[in-house]
């Protein structure tokens, strides 16, 4: 019973719960049994809230039993990245600094999810404050890949990806500043979606780099990712940067082929960092899209080689400013050193030195440097100019192409520990994901093929800002082509539907 339950998608699960074919308590039994079995070895959660989840489940079941419909995610157990505020649950950001922080309010996305009937089962492990690509910089220890415990789960939304891949949750929320939803989704073999800048409210998301942060869905398949996006997206008067979605993305429109769709692969993404296996799978994804009727070709995007440098300059600058509030006074950990109690400067310095981990401190220092007088023009301002050039390069690209295709990462999930040996290499590995954040695009990561050890390759589809609907329609078809039984079998429906919206 539990196994059959856990193999359902979130959309199927909520439908069956709402049809009274499944009781929520059985779903929660299955989920917490899996957590019991796997959590020890995985480290996907920082906080598990079984009591709270059971209470939410009972309340929803009562509403169902009296004939109410609590919403499209009714009874679906969800894991939430630990930088998103859920009222009453610790929100640590994977940091000692916020180990004791319990928010008094729900983030806007959480509010929307509660209204849709989702159940929050816990808060997931992450790279400290979202800074990392492999899920290893958390104060609470690394999160491991459920497909191979010697490999990283990917970061920074490591626990969210691992929880969904391991059957500990049906859906999860991550946040993506430079790839943190897409990379762990790719390494764990699930779907991860970074919405366009502004599609989803960030009120209640602890800020890392504000010009790029976005909350995004992590799910077992494209359909679930679209459903979750539909629920969380929308304009929020409390977040001036939020605009919501241009068009509704749920339910995904049926399409039987991709004729008339043009897809470009930036040739700069096909350089040496790409492993043979990754290249081969990317080529197969392109072939699958061609078989579906799309025109796929490589093209020169431009500035691919500058994206990582621009991203880390901008992200570090913004993080040094955003994290200034964590000082042991306004927020966060305060040093226990008695010598610091009568010396304000010492207290601030020591609290931050002890409260933040190595990677966070490195970035705060770099960020302070690139913003300092005399260096601001040479670094931060210059990075902003490069960011502008990248945005313009994408604007030109989307005049010719409906979507872009690329890898998520150069290869499958690397072994645990590798990032500590060479952090510049870790930064460089973000070269395929950071451009979407610099330019505010939407981008989706989809598992497509696996290596000889069963580790998945992640393929990325990118759409222009606001074009999530068309992107999800194409992704759904590509996903069906990636299924073991091969091409031609569209997951979504028969004939009909058309992709000739404003974007595609
Ligand atoms: N790996 C990138 C970084 O460390 C991206 C992180 C993210 O998207 N939060 O900044």
Coordinates of N, CA and C in Angstrom, one line a residue, residues 7 46 60 82 164 189 194 222 287 319 376 416 456 492:
X7 N 4.3 6.1 -5.1 CA 4.6 6.2 -6.5 C 3.7 7.2 -7.3
X46 N 16.2 19.4 8.1 CA 16.8 20.0 9.3 C 15.7 19.9 10.4
X60 N -7.7 18.9 7.4 CA -8.1 18.8 6.0 C -9.1 17.6 5.8
X82 N 14.8 25.4 4.0 CA 14.8 26.1 5.3 C 15.2 27.6 5.3
X164 N 12.2 14.7 -2.2 CA 11.3 14.3 -3.3 C 11.8 13.0 -3.9
X189 N 17.6 13.6 -10.0 CA 16.7 13.0 -11.0 C 15.2 13.4 -10.9
X194 N 12.9 27.1 -12.2 CA 13.1 28.5 -11.7 C 12.2 29.4 -12.5
X222 N 6.9 17.1 -14.6 CA 6.6 18.5 -15.1 C 5.2 18.9 -14.7
X287 N 17.7 15.5 -30.3 CA 17.1 14.6 -31.3 C 15.7 14.3 -31.0
X319 N 24.9 39.7 -1.1 CA 24.8 38.9 0.1 C 25.5 39.7 1.2
X376 N 34.4 49.7 -6.4 CA 33.0 49.5 -6.9 C 32.9 49.6 -8.4
X416 N 30.9 13.3 -2.8 CA 30.9 14.1 -1.6 C 32.3 14.6 -1.3
X456 N 21.4 10.3 -12.9 CA 20.7 11.0 -14.0 C 21.5 12.2 -14.5
X492 N 0.9 14.1 -22.2 CA -0.3 14.9 -22.0 C -1.2 14.8 -23.2

